[in-house]
Coordinates of C-alpha atoms in Angstrom, one line a residue:
X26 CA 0.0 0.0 0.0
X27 CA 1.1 3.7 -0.9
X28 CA 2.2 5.8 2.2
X29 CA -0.5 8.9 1.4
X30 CA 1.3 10.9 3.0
X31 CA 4.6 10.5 1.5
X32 CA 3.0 10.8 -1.3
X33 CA 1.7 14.2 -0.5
X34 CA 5.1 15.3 0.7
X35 CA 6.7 14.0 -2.5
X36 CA 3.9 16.0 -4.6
X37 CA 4.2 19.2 -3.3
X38 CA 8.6 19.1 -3.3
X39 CA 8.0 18.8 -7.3
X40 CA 5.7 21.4 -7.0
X41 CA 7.6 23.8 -5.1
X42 CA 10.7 23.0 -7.2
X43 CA 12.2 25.9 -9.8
X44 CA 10.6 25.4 -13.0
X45 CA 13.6 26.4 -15.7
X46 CA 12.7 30.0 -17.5
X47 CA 11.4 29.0 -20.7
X48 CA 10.2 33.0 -21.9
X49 CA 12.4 35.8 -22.6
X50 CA 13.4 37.8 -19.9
X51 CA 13.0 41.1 -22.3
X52 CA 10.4 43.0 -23.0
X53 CA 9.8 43.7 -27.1
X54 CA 11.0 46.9 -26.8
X55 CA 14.3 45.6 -25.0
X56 CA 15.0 43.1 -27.8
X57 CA 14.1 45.7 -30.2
X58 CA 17.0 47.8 -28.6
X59 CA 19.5 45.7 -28.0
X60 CA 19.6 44.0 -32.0
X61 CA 19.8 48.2 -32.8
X62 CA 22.7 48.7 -30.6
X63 CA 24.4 45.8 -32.4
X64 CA 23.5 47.0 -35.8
X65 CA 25.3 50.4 -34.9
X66 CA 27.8 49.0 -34.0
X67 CA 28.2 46.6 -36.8
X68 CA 25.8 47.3 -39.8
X69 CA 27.0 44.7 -42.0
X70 CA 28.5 41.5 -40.0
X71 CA 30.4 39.0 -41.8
X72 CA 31.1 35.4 -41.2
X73 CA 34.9 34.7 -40.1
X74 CA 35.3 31.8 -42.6
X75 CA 37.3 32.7 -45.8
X76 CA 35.4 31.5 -48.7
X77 CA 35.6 32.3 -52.5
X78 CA 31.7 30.8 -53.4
X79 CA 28.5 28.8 -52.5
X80 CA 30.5 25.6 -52.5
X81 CA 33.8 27.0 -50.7
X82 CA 31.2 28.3 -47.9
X83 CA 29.6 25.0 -48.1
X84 CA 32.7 23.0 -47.6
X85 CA 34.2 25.7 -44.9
X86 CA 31.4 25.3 -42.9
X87 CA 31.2 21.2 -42.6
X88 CA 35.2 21.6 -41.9
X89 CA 34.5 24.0 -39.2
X90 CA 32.3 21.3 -36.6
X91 CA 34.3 21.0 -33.5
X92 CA 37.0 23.5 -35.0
X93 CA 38.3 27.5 -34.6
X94 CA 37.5 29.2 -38.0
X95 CA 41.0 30.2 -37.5
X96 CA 42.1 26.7 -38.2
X97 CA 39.9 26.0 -40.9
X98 CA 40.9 28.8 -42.6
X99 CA 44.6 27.6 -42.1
X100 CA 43.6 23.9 -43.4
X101 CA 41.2 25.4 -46.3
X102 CA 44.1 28.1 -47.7
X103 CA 45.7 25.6 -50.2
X104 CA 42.7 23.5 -50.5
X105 CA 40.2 26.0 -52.1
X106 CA 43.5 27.3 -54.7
X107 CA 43.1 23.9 -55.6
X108 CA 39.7 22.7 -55.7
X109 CA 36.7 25.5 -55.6
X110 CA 34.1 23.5 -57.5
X111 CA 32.8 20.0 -57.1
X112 CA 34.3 18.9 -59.9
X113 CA 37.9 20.5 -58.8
X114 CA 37.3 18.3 -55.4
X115 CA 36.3 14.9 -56.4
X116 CA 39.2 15.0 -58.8
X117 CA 41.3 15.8 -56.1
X118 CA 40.3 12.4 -54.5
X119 CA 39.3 11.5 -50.9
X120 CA 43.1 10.7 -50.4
X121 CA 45.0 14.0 -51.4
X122 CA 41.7 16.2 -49.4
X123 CA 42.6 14.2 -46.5
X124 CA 46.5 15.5 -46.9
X125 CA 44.8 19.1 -47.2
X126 CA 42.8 19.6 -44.0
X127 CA 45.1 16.9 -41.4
X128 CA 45.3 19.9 -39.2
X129 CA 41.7 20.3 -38.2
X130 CA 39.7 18.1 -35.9
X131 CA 37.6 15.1 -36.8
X132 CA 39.8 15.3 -40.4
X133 CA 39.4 12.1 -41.6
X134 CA 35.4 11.9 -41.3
X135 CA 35.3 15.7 -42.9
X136 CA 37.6 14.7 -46.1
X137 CA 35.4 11.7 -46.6
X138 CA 32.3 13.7 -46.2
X139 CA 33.8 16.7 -48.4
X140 CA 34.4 14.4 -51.4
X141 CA 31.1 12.7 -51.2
X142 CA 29.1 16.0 -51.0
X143 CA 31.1 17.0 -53.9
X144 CA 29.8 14.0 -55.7
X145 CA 26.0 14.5 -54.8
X146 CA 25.8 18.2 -56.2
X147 CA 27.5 16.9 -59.5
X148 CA 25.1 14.2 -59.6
X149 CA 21.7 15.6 -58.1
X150 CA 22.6 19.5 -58.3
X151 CA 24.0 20.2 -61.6
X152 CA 27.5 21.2 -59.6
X153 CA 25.2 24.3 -57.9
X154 CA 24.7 24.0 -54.1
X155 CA 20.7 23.8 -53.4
X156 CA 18.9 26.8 -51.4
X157 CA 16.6 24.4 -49.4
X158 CA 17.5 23.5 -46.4
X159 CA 16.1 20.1 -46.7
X160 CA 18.5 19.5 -49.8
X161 CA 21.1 20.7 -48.1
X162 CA 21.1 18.5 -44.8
X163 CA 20.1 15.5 -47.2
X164 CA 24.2 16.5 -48.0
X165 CA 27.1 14.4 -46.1
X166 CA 28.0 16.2 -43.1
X167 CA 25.2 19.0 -43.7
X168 CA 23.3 19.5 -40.5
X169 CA 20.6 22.2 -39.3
X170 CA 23.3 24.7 -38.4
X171 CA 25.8 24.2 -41.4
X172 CA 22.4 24.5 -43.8
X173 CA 21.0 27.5 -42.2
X174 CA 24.7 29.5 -42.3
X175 CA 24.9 28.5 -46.2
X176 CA 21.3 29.7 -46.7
X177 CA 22.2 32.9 -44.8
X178 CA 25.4 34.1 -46.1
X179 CA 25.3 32.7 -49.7
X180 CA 21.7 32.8 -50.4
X181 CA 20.5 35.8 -48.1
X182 CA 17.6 34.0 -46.6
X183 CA 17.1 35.1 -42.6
X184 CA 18.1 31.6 -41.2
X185 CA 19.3 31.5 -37.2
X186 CA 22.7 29.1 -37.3
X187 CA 22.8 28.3 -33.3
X188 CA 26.5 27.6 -32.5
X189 CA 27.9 26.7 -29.2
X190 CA 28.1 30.7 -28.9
X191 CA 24.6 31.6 -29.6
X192 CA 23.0 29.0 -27.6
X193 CA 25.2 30.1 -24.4
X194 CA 24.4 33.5 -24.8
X195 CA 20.7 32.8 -25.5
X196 CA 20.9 31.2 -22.6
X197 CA 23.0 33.2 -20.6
X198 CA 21.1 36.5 -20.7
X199 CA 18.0 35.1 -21.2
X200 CA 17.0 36.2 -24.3
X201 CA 15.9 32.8 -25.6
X202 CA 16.4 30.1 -23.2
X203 CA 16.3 26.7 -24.7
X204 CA 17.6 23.2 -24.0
X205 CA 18.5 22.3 -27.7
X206 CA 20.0 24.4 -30.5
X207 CA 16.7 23.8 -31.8
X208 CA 14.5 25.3 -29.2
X209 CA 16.9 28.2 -29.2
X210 CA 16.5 28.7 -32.9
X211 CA 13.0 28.8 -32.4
X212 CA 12.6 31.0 -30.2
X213 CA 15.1 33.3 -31.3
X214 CA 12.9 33.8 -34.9
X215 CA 9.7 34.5 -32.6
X216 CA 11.3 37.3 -30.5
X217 CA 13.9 39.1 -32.8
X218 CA 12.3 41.7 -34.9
X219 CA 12.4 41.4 -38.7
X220 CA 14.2 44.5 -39.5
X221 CA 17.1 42.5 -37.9
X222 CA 16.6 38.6 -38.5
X223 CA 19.1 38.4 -41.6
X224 CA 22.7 39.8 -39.6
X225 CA 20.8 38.8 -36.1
X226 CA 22.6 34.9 -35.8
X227 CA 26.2 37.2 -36.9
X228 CA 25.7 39.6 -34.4
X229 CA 25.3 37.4 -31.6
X230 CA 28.1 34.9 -32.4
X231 CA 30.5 37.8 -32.2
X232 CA 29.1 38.6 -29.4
X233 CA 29.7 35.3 -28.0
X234 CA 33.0 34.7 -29.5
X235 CA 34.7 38.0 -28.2
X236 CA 32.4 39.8 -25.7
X237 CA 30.1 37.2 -23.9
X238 CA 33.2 34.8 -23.6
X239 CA 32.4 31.2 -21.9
X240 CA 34.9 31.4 -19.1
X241 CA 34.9 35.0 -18.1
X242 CA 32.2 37.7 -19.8
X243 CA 34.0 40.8 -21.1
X244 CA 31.3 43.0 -19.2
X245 CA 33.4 46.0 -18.9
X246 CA 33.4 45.7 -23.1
X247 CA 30.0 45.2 -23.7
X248 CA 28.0 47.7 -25.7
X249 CA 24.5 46.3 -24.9
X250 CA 25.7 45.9 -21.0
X251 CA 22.9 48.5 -19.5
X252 CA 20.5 46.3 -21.2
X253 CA 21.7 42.9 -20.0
X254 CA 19.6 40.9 -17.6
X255 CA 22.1 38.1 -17.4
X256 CA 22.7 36.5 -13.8
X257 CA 26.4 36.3 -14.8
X258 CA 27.1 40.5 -15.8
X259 CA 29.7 41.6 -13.8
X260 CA 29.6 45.2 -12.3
X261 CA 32.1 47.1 -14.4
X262 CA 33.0 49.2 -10.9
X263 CA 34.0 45.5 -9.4
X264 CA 37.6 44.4 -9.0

C-alpha cells in the first residue's frame, strides 16, 4: 500500500521546485533595442570563414564542426587554390583532401564527407549548391546549423545558425532560453524583430566569441551591458 502521505510530501517538493525559464526575460521593446545597438555598432556582419563561393562556404562550414574558424581557414588556404568547384574536389580524390585539411579536428570523417558532398551536387545539383534546407542536410556532413549559415550568407535568406556561442548566450542572458540548439532557434525567430533577422545569428556569435566569452564575460566591453539581464554581468566598478 502507498504511504499517502509521502505521497503528498513527494507532490508538493515537485511542485515547489524551480521550473527552468522557458520565456524571454526582455520585453519587445528591449530586444528591439538591443539587435539596434548591435547594428550600430556593426551594420554589416560577416562570417569569419574565408570562402571564395557557395560551394567554398559549403565545404568551410562542414570543416568548421568541433573546430576554430581560424584553423579552418589555415587547413582550407591551399585547398580551395586547388579545388573550388565540385568537380575540382572529387578529382582531387578523398586521399589528397585528407593530406589538405590533417590539421583540423575530426579530419578524416570531414575529407570523406567533403568528397562525397562534392559527388552529390555533381550528380543531383548540376554542380550548384541547393537553397533548401532540406536538400542541403540530405548532404554528407550537412546539419541544421551548417544548412541555415549557407542559406544565410550565400543565399541571403534570414536563417538562425545556433552555434555553441549563440545557444550560451541565448541562454546566458536570457533572451531565448532553450535546452536544444533547436529550441533556441525557435525562439530566437519568434522574439527578434524582422528588420534585424538576416545579420541577427552574426551579431550574436560575435558577441559570444569576443564579448560574452564562456569562461569570463568581457562585461566592462560590452555595448549592450545596460541592457543585459544576465545572472552572470559583472559590475564594471568590481575588482
Amino acid at each position: 500500500m502507498v504511504d499517502a502521505t509521502k505521497t503528498k510530501k513527494v507532490a508538493s517538493s515537485s511542485s515547489t521546485r524551480k521550473k527552468p525559464i522557458s520565456r524571454s526575460r526582455y520585453s519587445k521593446a528591449e530586444i528591439y533595442e538591443i539587435f539596434a545597438t548591435f547594428e550600430k555598432d556593426n551594420p554589416e556582419p560577416e562570417g569569419e570563414l574565408n570562402h571564395s563561393n557557395e560551394f567554398t562556404l559549403l565545404v568551410a562550414v562542414v570543416l568548421s564542426a568541433q573546430a576554430t574558424d581560424a584553423g579552418v581557414n589555415k587547413a582550407t588556404q591551399h585547398l580551395f587554390q586547388i579545388a573550388d568547384t565540385p568537380e575540382k574536389m572529387v578529382a582531387l580524390g578523398e586521399d589528397k583532401i585528407r593530406e589538405e585539411i590533417r590539421t583540423i579536428g575530426l579530419y578524416k570523417n570531414k575529407a570523406k564527407n567533403t568528397f562525397l558532398l562534392s559527388q552529390m551536387l555533381i550528380e543531383q545539383h548540376g554542380g550548384q549548391v541547393p537553397q533548401t534546407r532540406e536538400e542541403l542536410e540530405a548532404l554528407p556532413g550537412v546539419g541544421r546549423k551548417t544548412a541555415n549559415v549557407v542559406l544565410n550568407i550565400a543565399f541571403g535568406q534570414p536563417t538562425i545558425a545556433v552555434d555553441t556561442h549563440l545557444f550560451r548566450i541565448a541562454n546566458r542572458l536570457g533572451l531565448a532560453p532553450g535546452k536544444t540548439p533547436l529550441d533556441v532557434e525557435k525562439k530566437l525567430e519568434k522574439v527578434i524583430p524582422q528588420d534585424f533577422m538576416q545579420h541577427a545569428h552574426h551579431w550574436l556569435i560575435l558577441h559570444g566569441r569576443y564579448i560574452c566569452k564562456a569562461r569570463k564575460p568581457a562585461c566592462d566591453r560590452c555595448i549592450i551591458y545596460d541592457l543585459c539581464k544576465s545572472k552572470e554581468k559583472i559590475l564594471k566598478n568590481a575588482a
